[in-house]
């Protein structure tokens, strides 16, 4: 979508976020679309929101707990599956 029109990609991302405000992929798309339109400030905000939304994924939370408990092999396995 982004290859065709950054404006259309922005609209699509915003539509997704309207129904799913924690959708990290939509925030990433929004950030790319805004950068393509020369809007680095709003793009950074969208990218930060993507990171924050990703943090709320159950798999990421499990990896964070594993790291805190020094179960690094388990954390690595979880993160490799997600990322």
Coordinates of N, CA and C in Angstrom, one line a residue:
X1 N 0.8 -1.2 0.0 CA 0.0 0.0 0.0 C 0.9 1.3 0.0
X2 N 1.9 1.2 0.8 CA 2.8 2.4 0.9 C 3.5 2.8 -0.4
X3 N 3.8 1.7 -1.2 CA 4.4 2.0 -2.5 C 3.6 2.8 -3.4
X4 N 2.3 2.6 -3.3 CA 1.3 3.3 -4.2 C 1.0 4.7 -3.7
X5 N 0.7 4.9 -2.4 CA 0.4 6.2 -2.0 C 0.5 6.3 -0.5
X6 N 1.4 7.2 0.0 CA 1.6 7.4 1.4 C 0.3 8.0 2.0
X7 N -0.4 8.8 1.3 CA -1.7 9.3 1.8 C -2.7 8.2 2.1
X8 N -2.8 7.3 1.1 CA -3.7 6.1 1.3 C -3.2 5.2 2.4
X9 N -1.9 5.0 2.5 CA -1.4 4.2 3.6 C -1.7 4.8 5.0
X10 N -1.5 6.1 5.0 CA -1.9 6.8 6.3 C -3.3 6.6 6.6
X11 N -4.2 6.8 5.7 CA -5.7 6.6 5.9 C -6.0 5.2 6.4
X12 N -5.4 4.2 5.7 CA -5.6 2.8 6.1 C -5.1 2.6 7.5
X13 N -3.9 3.1 7.8 CA -3.4 2.9 9.2 C -4.3 3.5 10.2
X14 N -4.8 4.7 10.0 CA -5.7 5.4 10.9 C -7.0 4.7 11.1
X15 N -7.5 4.1 10.0 CA -8.7 3.3 10.0 C -8.6 2.1 10.9
X16 N -7.4 1.4 10.7 CA -7.1 0.2 11.6 C -7.1 0.6 13.0
X17 N -6.3 1.7 13.3 CA -6.1 2.2 14.7 C -7.4 2.6 15.3
X18 N -8.4 3.1 14.5 CA -9.7 3.5 15.1 C -10.4 2.3 15.7
X19 N -10.3 1.1 15.0 CA -10.9 -0.1 15.6 C -10.0 -0.9 16.5
X20 N -8.7 -0.7 16.4 CA -7.7 -1.5 17.2 C -6.6 -0.5 17.6
X21 N -6.8 0.2 18.7 CA -5.8 1.3 19.1 C -4.5 0.7 19.6
X22 N -4.4 -0.6 19.7 CA -3.1 -1.2 20.2 C -2.4 -1.9 19.0
X23 N -2.8 -1.7 17.8 CA -2.2 -2.4 16.7 C -0.8 -1.9 16.3
X24 N 0.2 -2.6 16.7 CA 1.6 -2.1 16.5 C 1.9 -2.0 15.0
X25 N 1.4 -3.0 14.2 CA 1.7 -2.9 12.7 C 1.1 -1.7 12.1
X26 N -0.1 -1.3 12.5 CA -0.7 -0.1 12.0 C 0.0 1.1 12.4
X27 N 0.6 1.2 13.6 CA 1.4 2.3 14.0 C 2.7 2.4 13.2
X28 N 3.3 1.2 12.9 CA 4.5 1.2 12.1 C 4.2 1.7 10.6
X29 N 3.0 1.3 10.1 CA 2.6 1.7 8.8 C 2.4 3.2 8.8
X30 N 1.7 3.7 9.8 CA 1.4 5.1 9.9 C 2.8 5.9 10.0
X31 N 3.7 5.4 10.8 CA 5.0 6.1 10.8 C 5.7 6.2 9.5
X32 N 5.7 5.1 8.7 CA 6.3 5.1 7.4 C 5.6 6.0 6.5
X33 N 4.3 6.0 6.5 CA 3.5 6.9 5.7 C 3.7 8.3 6.0
X34 N 3.8 8.7 7.2 CA 4.1 10.1 7.6 C 5.5 10.5 7.2
X35 N 6.4 9.6 7.4 CA 7.8 10.0 6.9 C 7.8 10.2 5.4
X36 N 7.1 9.4 4.7 CA 7.1 9.5 3.2 C 6.5 10.8 2.8
X37 N 5.6 11.4 3.7 CA 5.0 12.6 3.4 C 5.8 13.8 4.0
X38 N 7.0 13.6 4.5 CA 7.8 14.6 5.1 C 7.3 15.2 6.4
X39 N 6.8 14.3 7.2 CA 6.3 14.7 8.6 C 7.0 13.9 9.6
X40 N 8.3 14.2 9.9 CA 9.1 13.4 10.8 C 8.6 13.4 12.3
X41 N 8.1 14.6 12.7 CA 7.6 14.6 14.1 C 6.5 13.7 14.4
X42 N 5.4 13.8 13.6 CA 4.3 12.8 13.8 C 4.7 11.4 13.5
X43 N 5.6 11.2 12.6 CA 6.1 9.8 12.3 C 6.8 9.2 13.6
X44 N 7.6 10.0 14.2 CA 8.3 9.6 15.5 C 7.3 9.2 16.5
X45 N 6.2 10.0 16.6 CA 5.2 9.7 17.6 C 4.5 8.3 17.3
X46 N 4.2 8.1 16.0 CA 3.6 6.8 15.6 C 4.5 5.7 15.9
X47 N 5.8 5.9 15.6 CA 6.8 4.8 15.8 C 6.9 4.5 17.3
X48 N 6.9 5.5 18.1 CA 6.9 5.3 19.6 C 5.7 4.5 20.0
X49 N 4.5 4.9 19.5 CA 3.3 4.2 19.8 C 3.4 2.7 19.4
X50 N 4.1 2.4 18.3 CA 4.3 1.0 17.8 C 5.1 0.3 18.8
X51 N 6.1 0.9 19.4 CA 6.9 0.2 20.4 C 6.1 0.0 21.6
X52 N 5.3 1.0 22.1 CA 4.5 0.8 23.3 C 3.4 -0.3 23.1
X53 N 2.8 -0.3 21.9 CA 1.8 -1.3 21.6 C 2.4 -2.7 21.6
X54 N 3.6 -2.8 21.1 CA 4.3 -4.1 21.0 C 4.6 -4.6 22.5
X55 N 4.9 -3.7 23.3 CA 5.2 -4.0 24.7 C 4.1 -4.7 25.4
X56 N 2.9 -4.4 24.9 CA 1.7 -5.0 25.6 C 1.3 -6.4 25.0
X57 N 2.1 -6.9 24.1 CA 1.9 -8.3 23.6 C 2.2 -9.3 24.7
X58 N 1.4 -10.3 24.9 CA 1.7 -11.3 26.0 C 3.0 -11.9 25.8
X59 N 3.4 -12.2 24.6 CA 4.8 -12.8 24.4 C 5.9 -11.9 24.8
X60 N 5.8 -10.6 24.6 CA 6.8 -9.6 25.0 C 6.8 -9.6 26.5
X61 N 5.6 -9.5 27.1 CA 5.6 -9.5 28.6 C 6.2 -10.7 29.2
X62 N 6.0 -11.9 28.6 CA 6.6 -13.1 29.1 C 8.1 -13.1 28.9
X63 N 8.6 -12.5 27.8 CA 10.1 -12.4 27.6 C 10.6 -11.4 28.7
X64 N 10.0 -10.4 29.0 CA 10.4 -9.4 30.0 C 10.5 -10.1 31.3
X65 N 9.5 -10.9 31.7 CA 9.6 -11.6 33.0 C 10.7 -12.6 33.0
X66 N 10.9 -13.3 31.9 CA 12.0 -14.2 31.8 C 13.4 -13.5 31.9
X67 N 13.5 -12.4 31.3 CA 14.8 -11.6 31.5 C 15.0 -11.2 32.9
X68 N 13.9 -10.7 33.6 CA 14.0 -10.2 34.9 C 14.4 -11.4 35.9
X69 N 13.9 -12.6 35.5 CA 14.2 -13.8 36.3 C 15.5 -14.5 35.9
X70 N 16.2 -13.9 35.0 CA 17.5 -14.4 34.5 C 17.4 -15.7 33.7
X71 N 16.2 -15.9 33.1 CA 16.0 -17.1 32.3 C 16.2 -16.6 30.8
X72 N 17.5 -16.3 30.5 CA 17.8 -15.7 29.3 C 17.6 -16.6 28.0
X73 N 17.8 -17.9 28.1 CA 17.6 -18.8 27.0 C 16.1 -18.8 26.7
X74 N 15.3 -18.8 27.7 CA 13.8 -18.8 27.5 C 13.4 -17.5 26.8
X75 N 13.9 -16.4 27.3 CA 13.6 -15.1 26.8 C 14.0 -15.0 25.3
X76 N 15.2 -15.5 25.0 CA 15.6 -15.4 23.6 C 14.7 -16.2 22.7
X77 N 14.3 -17.4 23.2 CA 13.4 -18.2 22.4 C 12.1 -17.5 22.1
X78 N 11.6 -16.9 23.2 CA 10.3 -16.2 23.0 C 10.4 -15.1 22.0
X79 N 11.5 -14.3 22.2 CA 11.7 -13.1 21.3 C 12.0 -13.5 19.8
X80 N 12.7 -14.6 19.7 CA 13.0 -15.1 18.3 C 11.6 -15.5 17.6
X81 N 10.7 -16.0 18.4 CA 9.4 -16.4 17.8 C 8.6 -15.2 17.5
X82 N 8.8 -14.1 18.2 CA 7.9 -12.9 18.0 C 8.6 -12.0 16.9
X83 N 9.9 -11.8 17.0 CA 10.5 -10.9 16.1 C 11.0 -11.6 14.9

